[in-house]
Amino acid sequence: MDRGGHFPLWVVTALLLLRESSQAGEEEHPEVLAAPTARLFSEGLPTLTVTTILEDPYVMVRGAELEGYCMDLLRALAQTLRFQYRVKVVGDGKYGAIAASGNWTGMIGEILRKEADIAVAPLTVTSAREEVVSFTTPFLQTGIGILLRKDTVSQEMSFFHFLSPFSKETWTGVLFAYLLTCFCLFLVARLSPCEWNEPKSEENHFTFLNSLWFGAGALALQGVTPRPQALSVRVIAVVWWLFTLALLAAYIANFTALLSSGSEQLPIQTFEDLVKQRNLEFGTLEGSSTFYFFKNSKNPIHQMIYEYMEKRREHVLVKTYQEAIQRVMESNYAFIGESISQDLAAARHCNLIRAPEVIGARGYGIATTQASPWTKPLSIAVLKLSELGDLDYLRNKWWESSCLRESRDRWRPLEAPALGGLFLALGIGLALGVIAAVAELSNSSRHMAGTAKKSCCSVFIEEICTRLRIKENTRPSQEPSGKANA
């Protein structure tokens, strides 16, 4: 009886010890994490071991579970194809490349060693990887771009920034159109009898200078004299008014867009611009598909980029994507990598920006073993999710930007250099007006001095005092009082 009574106690003790050992095993392998919906399926369904890599927003750790774009995608695929899954983070933290020993590292290596059935991650489909594993239809399209920090590449705004809405050729065309139109106004007004009362005795008001003034007034949407009377002159004037109206509308629209957008301040637009500059270092992820893209490319610019990174690989190549983002934000460094990941970085960090050029179009696919029966069903499921719009929904969900909302909420004053040239033009115009007035007054004083037989300087000073209402205390006015005192 004693032995029979102790038997249930032994059983309970053994179960408790087994439970503690299983919990200790889970703590020893923290890279094995439960997927949030893996427990929703029946035990009779097949279970797949999924390898992935921690990268925001594809896979992120939240408490004891994983979440992100790839986890949502995996959940949708499991619900469509009816399978269970067990997710593990890749042990070496790499995507997959051929090591010096000839073996594959990262997620590709785990699939080849049968440590995982599939890899659901931002894994680029390449020919080298396709030779050893199979890929499904890409679930995301991407390319190779350049990630920069805005304050390291934004050039100082030009002093004549207000001229930027039009190109040099456009401004040259506007000037030519202005002079040609004013000359036509002058010529037609001379030829038309309606602009003359007595051609032999009365001068025509449409001189060439007046025509220039009339055209300039139309550019500023201001009515100026002389006003045309002949039909031919009015036709030219109306056509010029329509031209200036459309021109000003285009200028205002372009200038508004220019002030609200910062893309024109980015001197590094292409990879060629990146190679030519000397202020920024640039690199990519060590052993990534991007690095081998430049290594195998025949493009001279791409070869120069590869040679630069190869010579300085200890300094410019980074280990993780997070390290790359941190380095771009803290130093003069440009990161070359997947454009879609760079878009996310620019959405999360408003001081980052991606250069416009994207090269090497490629896609992210789900990797399986070459003989896996899951390759085709997974490809079909990815296509269905794309047709239903689920992939677009996930893209918008995890790539939502906070920078647009902040830019709408925050009012930023216009910087002075943007309109500095405009103030300079105003100052030059005012100075020219004053100089012209002084020249006209001096010319008039010269004629008056010749008639009155006085010095030009004295007449000039008298004219200035008269026009500015200044009381002139001249020496002749003091002589009578001196004689009276004598």
XYZ file of C-alpha atoms in Angstrom:
486
model
C 0.000 0.000 0.000
C 2.858 2.351 0.788
C 4.430 1.768 -2.593
C 1.079 2.078 -4.320
C 0.361 5.314 -2.453
C 3.692 6.834 -3.404
C 3.342 6.008 -7.108
C 1.032 8.971 -8.008
C 3.402 11.271 -6.133
C 6.321 10.055 -8.228
C 4.336 10.626 -11.407
C 3.447 14.212 -10.451
C 7.073 14.941 -9.479
C 8.362 13.579 -12.798
C 5.904 15.726 -14.770
C 6.961 18.849 -12.886
C 10.627 18.119 -13.577
C 9.936 17.609 -17.293
C 8.042 20.894 -17.459
C 10.899 22.791 -15.778
C 13.452 21.244 -18.142
C 11.400 22.237 -21.199
C 11.117 25.815 -19.928
C 14.857 25.914 -19.300
C 15.461 24.672 -22.838
C 13.379 27.528 -24.244
C 15.397 30.052 -22.214
C 18.638 28.576 -23.543
C 17.451 29.141 -27.147
C 15.869 32.604 -27.209
C 16.038 32.753 -30.999
C 13.126 30.277 -31.170
C 10.042 32.420 -30.710
C 6.378 31.578 -31.039
C 4.374 33.090 -33.843
C 1.251 34.848 -32.566
C -1.199 32.633 -34.452
C 0.638 29.319 -34.591
C -1.601 27.874 -31.891
C -4.834 28.589 -33.761
C -4.559 25.568 -36.053
C -5.322 21.951 -35.461
C -2.598 19.564 -34.387
C -3.289 17.444 -37.455
C -1.981 20.109 -39.852
C 1.614 19.982 -41.149
C 4.138 22.113 -39.269
C 6.834 24.077 -41.070
C 9.986 25.471 -39.507
C 10.398 29.060 -40.719
C 13.704 30.906 -40.545
C 13.756 34.681 -40.645
C 15.900 37.658 -39.715
C 15.179 40.576 -37.402
C 14.704 43.675 -39.536
C 12.243 46.497 -39.106
C 9.422 46.345 -40.223
C 9.607 42.825 -41.627
C 10.254 40.988 -38.364
C 10.397 42.631 -34.931
C 10.362 41.291 -31.374
C 7.420 42.372 -29.251
C 7.527 40.710 -25.856
C 7.778 36.946 -26.410
C 6.401 37.039 -29.942
C 7.360 38.268 -33.387
C 5.449 40.753 -35.482
C 5.904 42.673 -38.693
C 5.239 42.533 -42.411
C 6.665 39.026 -42.849
C 4.759 37.722 -39.825
C 1.478 39.062 -41.217
C 2.348 37.562 -44.590
C 3.190 34.211 -42.996
C -0.077 34.239 -41.067
C -2.051 34.918 -44.245
C -0.236 32.145 -46.121
C -0.837 29.682 -43.278
C -4.533 30.466 -43.264
C -4.715 30.039 -47.041
C -2.698 26.799 -47.304
C -3.675 25.379 -43.900
C -0.361 24.694 -42.191
C 1.207 25.378 -38.817
C 4.553 27.042 -38.422
C 7.376 27.454 -35.964
C 9.494 30.581 -36.403
C 13.183 30.827 -35.561
C 15.569 33.752 -36.047
C 18.627 32.915 -38.144
C 21.558 32.052 -35.917
C 24.337 34.052 -37.602
C 22.137 37.049 -38.385
C 22.890 36.929 -42.126
C 20.741 36.654 -45.223
C 22.803 34.130 -47.132
C 26.063 34.204 -49.052
C 28.871 31.814 -49.988
C 31.584 31.791 -47.322
C 35.300 31.287 -47.950
C 34.875 27.603 -47.144
C 32.317 27.236 -49.937
C 29.356 26.780 -47.589
C 26.333 29.032 -47.510
C 25.694 31.245 -44.509
C 22.525 32.811 -43.150
C 19.012 31.700 -43.960
C 20.064 30.037 -47.217
C 22.524 27.880 -45.293
C 19.872 26.845 -42.759
C 17.559 25.711 -45.549
C 20.345 23.731 -47.215
C 21.226 22.072 -43.889
C 17.542 21.166 -43.346
C 17.413 23.338 -40.233
C 14.407 25.178 -41.686
C 11.777 24.379 -44.279
C 11.218 27.878 -45.642
C 12.645 31.372 -45.184
C 10.155 34.229 -44.939
C 12.177 37.434 -44.812
C 13.332 40.342 -46.985
C 15.426 37.855 -48.939
C 16.413 39.036 -52.407
C 15.971 36.629 -55.299
C 19.343 36.248 -57.037
C 20.712 33.793 -59.588
C 23.339 32.475 -57.140
C 20.709 31.721 -54.518
C 18.331 30.301 -57.118
C 20.950 27.668 -57.982
C 20.814 26.114 -54.506
C 17.271 26.896 -53.306
C 13.905 27.649 -54.886
C 12.052 30.956 -54.615
C 8.377 31.723 -54.839
C 6.833 34.593 -56.743
C 8.217 37.828 -55.221
C 5.934 39.396 -52.644
C 7.734 42.776 -52.725
C 9.512 44.595 -55.541
C 12.576 46.666 -54.791
C 15.879 47.889 -56.205
C 19.181 49.426 -55.123
C 19.117 53.018 -53.911
C 21.201 55.542 -51.973
C 20.196 56.620 -48.463
C 21.496 60.006 -47.329
C 21.120 62.444 -44.489
C 19.523 65.676 -45.635
C 21.890 68.079 -43.933
C 24.970 66.329 -45.354
C 23.848 66.633 -48.972
C 21.597 69.660 -49.072
C 23.482 72.425 -50.760
C 23.075 76.021 -49.685
C 20.219 77.757 -51.385
C 21.309 79.919 -54.271
C 21.245 83.661 -53.800
C 19.191 83.878 -56.994
C 16.874 81.080 -55.959
C 13.877 83.024 -57.232
C 15.125 82.408 -60.784
C 15.060 78.620 -60.333
C 11.457 78.036 -61.516
C 12.631 78.610 -65.098
C 15.726 77.274 -66.792
C 18.348 79.496 -68.366
C 16.943 78.726 -71.793
C 13.461 79.749 -70.664
C 14.682 83.057 -69.239
C 16.571 83.723 -72.468
C 13.417 83.015 -74.444
C 11.358 85.326 -72.226
C 13.877 88.149 -72.701
C 13.927 87.632 -76.467
C 10.107 87.544 -76.606
C 9.935 90.761 -74.565
C 12.340 92.668 -76.823
C 10.746 91.342 -80.013
C 7.236 92.252 -78.842
C 8.303 95.778 -77.828
C 9.993 96.274 -81.190
C 6.829 95.106 -82.989
C 4.767 97.533 -80.895
C 7.102 100.375 -81.826
C 7.119 99.423 -85.540
C 3.348 98.898 -85.874
C 2.597 102.107 -83.988
C 4.865 103.972 -86.395
C 3.201 102.456 -89.441
C -0.416 102.749 -88.302
C -2.041 106.122 -89.148
C -4.362 105.772 -86.130
C -1.431 106.424 -83.808
C -0.680 109.775 -85.536
C -2.768 112.920 -85.715
C -0.317 114.949 -87.782
C 2.706 112.777 -88.567
C 4.735 115.744 -89.849
C 4.217 117.973 -86.844
C 3.362 115.651 -83.907
C 5.633 113.046 -82.448
C 4.321 109.526 -81.982
C 3.867 108.524 -78.344
C 4.992 104.935 -79.006
C 8.712 105.545 -79.004
C 10.923 102.514 -78.483
C 11.513 103.417 -74.836
C 7.788 103.831 -74.250
C 7.228 100.473 -75.932
C 9.712 98.870 -73.567
C 7.909 100.467 -70.635
C 4.545 99.266 -71.928
C 5.824 95.672 -72.241
C 7.350 95.733 -68.771
C 4.093 96.996 -67.294
C 2.241 94.072 -68.876
C 4.732 91.651 -67.296
C 3.811 93.059 -63.891
C 0.074 93.009 -64.752
C -0.046 96.783 -64.522
C -1.615 99.157 -67.019
C 0.784 101.826 -68.244
C 0.725 104.585 -70.812
C 0.809 105.160 -73.712
C -2.425 103.349 -74.396
C -2.776 101.854 -77.867
C -5.385 103.353 -80.155
C -4.860 101.512 -83.430
C -6.386 98.059 -83.870
C -3.087 96.579 -84.989
C -1.308 97.812 -81.855
C -4.118 96.549 -79.647
C -3.909 93.069 -81.200
C -0.216 92.854 -80.342
C -0.926 94.196 -76.852
C -3.669 91.609 -76.208
C -1.465 88.750 -77.399
C 1.345 89.968 -75.128
C -1.032 90.203 -72.186
C -2.161 86.597 -72.678
C 1.449 85.477 -72.940
C 2.453 87.272 -69.742
C -0.607 85.935 -67.896
C 0.286 82.322 -68.710
C 3.955 82.996 -67.994
C 3.270 84.431 -64.550
C 0.898 81.563 -63.707
C 3.601 79.026 -64.609
C 6.224 80.932 -62.630
C 4.064 81.170 -59.501
C 3.142 77.486 -59.674
C 6.749 76.370 -60.122
C 8.045 78.731 -57.462
C 5.480 77.472 -54.946
C 6.409 73.860 -55.659
C 10.075 74.772 -55.464
C 9.739 76.236 -51.988
C 7.678 73.337 -50.640
C 9.914 70.622 -52.051
C 13.511 69.895 -51.156
C 14.369 67.544 -53.998
C 16.016 70.279 -56.031
C 18.469 70.835 -53.169
C 19.819 67.298 -53.460
C 23.084 67.362 -55.415
C 23.417 63.540 -55.317
C 20.719 62.342 -57.685
C 22.451 59.329 -59.237
C 25.189 56.819 -58.494
C 27.453 58.774 -60.815
C 26.994 61.836 -58.600
C 27.896 59.696 -55.592
C 31.153 58.570 -57.198
C 32.156 62.096 -58.239
C 31.704 63.715 -54.831
C 34.357 63.607 -52.098
C 32.449 64.632 -48.976
C 30.616 61.382 -48.217
C 31.817 57.843 -47.673
C 29.538 55.120 -48.985
C 29.119 51.404 -48.481
C 26.628 48.573 -48.145
C 25.932 45.438 -46.099
C 28.849 43.037 -45.999
C 28.112 39.881 -47.993
C 24.764 41.159 -49.224
C 23.331 40.746 -52.719
C 23.866 44.477 -53.242
C 27.610 44.068 -52.748
C 27.772 41.221 -55.284
C 25.618 43.189 -57.706
C 28.314 45.855 -57.967
C 31.029 43.205 -58.011
C 29.541 41.400 -61.017
C 28.293 44.481 -62.890
C 30.029 45.531 -66.110
C 28.918 49.142 -65.776
C 31.984 51.406 -65.276
C 30.240 53.457 -62.580
C 29.240 50.297 -60.721
C 32.781 48.966 -60.990
C 34.130 52.174 -59.461
C 31.688 51.803 -56.565
C 32.767 48.183 -56.011
C 36.467 49.056 -56.111
C 35.911 51.842 -53.593
C 34.052 49.523 -51.199
C 36.534 46.673 -51.671
C 39.556 48.856 -50.868
C 37.885 50.263 -47.749
C 35.728 47.283 -46.814
C 36.816 47.315 -43.165
C 35.629 50.895 -42.858
C 32.661 51.330 -45.221
C 30.923 47.923 -45.093
C 28.451 47.463 -42.247
C 27.269 44.312 -40.485
C 23.571 45.059 -39.997
C 20.960 47.343 -41.452
C 20.472 49.060 -38.093
C 24.186 49.877 -38.023
C 23.888 51.383 -41.495
C 20.985 53.628 -40.491
C 22.791 54.754 -37.364
C 25.934 55.546 -39.321
C 24.054 57.578 -41.922
C 22.409 59.613 -39.177
C 25.594 60.241 -37.197
C 28.330 60.698 -39.819
C 29.008 61.695 -43.412
C 28.045 58.319 -44.797
C 25.788 57.214 -47.658
C 24.265 53.746 -47.485
C 23.687 51.718 -50.650
C 20.968 49.123 -50.177
C 17.452 47.968 -50.898
C 15.313 50.935 -51.907
C 12.193 49.666 -50.158
C 14.049 49.436 -46.847
C 15.452 52.903 -47.423
C 11.933 54.213 -47.998
C 11.021 52.879 -44.575
C 14.048 54.554 -43.001
C 13.094 57.863 -44.632
C 9.530 57.415 -43.362
C 10.692 56.758 -39.798
C 13.531 59.305 -39.692
C 12.547 62.616 -41.244
C 16.156 63.784 -41.578
C 16.899 60.968 -44.047
C 16.161 60.943 -47.758
C 16.614 58.482 -50.613
C 18.195 59.632 -53.865
C 15.859 59.441 -56.889
C 17.797 56.877 -58.931
C 17.051 53.185 -58.333
C 18.959 50.465 -60.188
C 18.916 46.664 -60.300
C 15.190 45.950 -60.056
C 14.651 42.830 -57.968
C 12.145 41.196 -55.654
C 11.822 39.581 -52.224
C 10.735 35.944 -52.349
C 10.122 33.044 -49.981
C 12.969 30.532 -50.130
C 12.391 26.766 -49.957
C 14.428 23.690 -50.686
C 14.624 22.785 -54.360
C 12.586 19.597 -53.907
C 10.050 21.180 -51.564
C 6.376 20.529 -52.366
C 5.525 23.907 -50.847
C 7.162 26.096 -53.522
C 4.322 26.155 -56.052
C 1.457 26.400 -53.497
C 3.243 29.297 -51.795
C 3.707 31.085 -55.145
C 0.038 30.682 -55.980
C -0.949 31.930 -52.514
C 1.298 35.008 -52.910
C -0.350 35.775 -56.262
C -3.810 35.455 -54.707
C -2.887 37.816 -51.889
C -1.584 40.294 -54.456
C -4.771 40.075 -56.534
C -6.930 40.601 -53.443
C -4.948 43.688 -52.450
C -3.696 42.177 -49.197
C -0.039 42.800 -50.075
C -0.758 46.474 -50.787
C -2.573 46.710 -47.475
C 0.418 45.263 -45.615
C 2.762 47.603 -47.508
C 0.764 50.654 -46.445
C 0.376 49.352 -42.903
C 4.052 48.857 -42.130
C 5.468 51.691 -44.252
C 3.246 54.434 -42.873
C 5.209 57.666 -42.638
C 5.034 60.142 -39.800
C 7.052 62.759 -41.699
C 4.164 63.849 -43.921
C 1.947 64.443 -40.928
C 4.683 66.386 -39.152
C 5.327 68.543 -42.205
C 1.639 69.410 -42.417
C 1.403 70.247 -38.737
C 4.609 72.229 -38.540
C 4.848 75.617 -40.274
C 8.330 76.386 -41.489
C 9.273 79.993 -42.324
C 10.875 80.722 -45.664
C 14.630 81.076 -45.337
C 16.237 84.375 -46.301
C 18.622 82.998 -48.973
C 15.640 81.825 -51.020
C 14.702 85.442 -51.778
C 18.090 87.062 -51.274
C 18.583 87.617 -54.985
C 15.156 89.218 -55.211
C 16.133 91.778 -52.567
C 19.418 92.308 -54.379
C 17.576 92.952 -57.642
C 15.336 95.448 -55.843
C 18.359 97.238 -54.383
C 20.070 97.409 -57.772
C 16.895 98.755 -59.355
C 16.540 101.435 -56.704
C 20.180 102.417 -57.099
C 19.844 102.609 -60.880
C 16.755 104.801 -60.504
C 18.569 107.222 -58.208
C 21.613 107.304 -60.494
C 19.400 107.938 -63.512
C 17.650 110.797 -61.693
C 20.995 112.364 -60.741
C 22.220 111.975 -64.330
C 19.080 113.631 -65.701
C 19.384 116.484 -63.191
C 23.088 117.004 -63.964
C 22.372 117.046 -67.694
C 19.641 119.638 -67.174
C 21.934 121.677 -64.913
C 24.636 121.655 -67.569
C 22.278 123.229 -70.106
C 21.017 125.794 -67.583
C 24.572 126.690 -66.582
C 25.459 127.394 -70.214
C 22.420 129.642 -70.642
C 22.833 131.523 -67.331
C 26.621 131.593 -67.582
C 27.066 130.027 -64.158
C 29.105 127.109 -62.947
C 27.527 123.708 -63.429
C 28.084 122.750 -59.773
C 26.300 125.846 -58.440
C 23.315 125.316 -60.701
C 23.230 121.626 -59.774
C 23.217 122.456 -56.035
C 20.510 125.104 -56.525
C 18.347 122.596 -58.412
C 18.751 119.987 -55.673
C 17.868 122.506 -52.958
C 14.837 123.684 -54.888
C 13.500 120.176 -55.509
C 14.162 118.948 -51.969
C 12.786 122.131 -50.392
C 16.101 122.919 -48.681
C 16.749 126.533 -47.590
C 20.027 127.506 -49.145
C 22.218 129.643 -46.864
C 24.447 131.040 -49.547
C 27.158 133.647 -49.134
C 25.492 136.401 -51.231
C 22.547 136.504 -48.821
C 24.909 137.317 -45.964
C 26.760 140.189 -47.708
C 24.051 142.888 -47.366
C 23.847 142.393 -43.660
C 27.622 142.707 -43.477
C 27.600 145.977 -45.411
C 24.801 147.359 -43.231
C 26.790 146.635 -40.103
C 29.742 148.433 -41.569
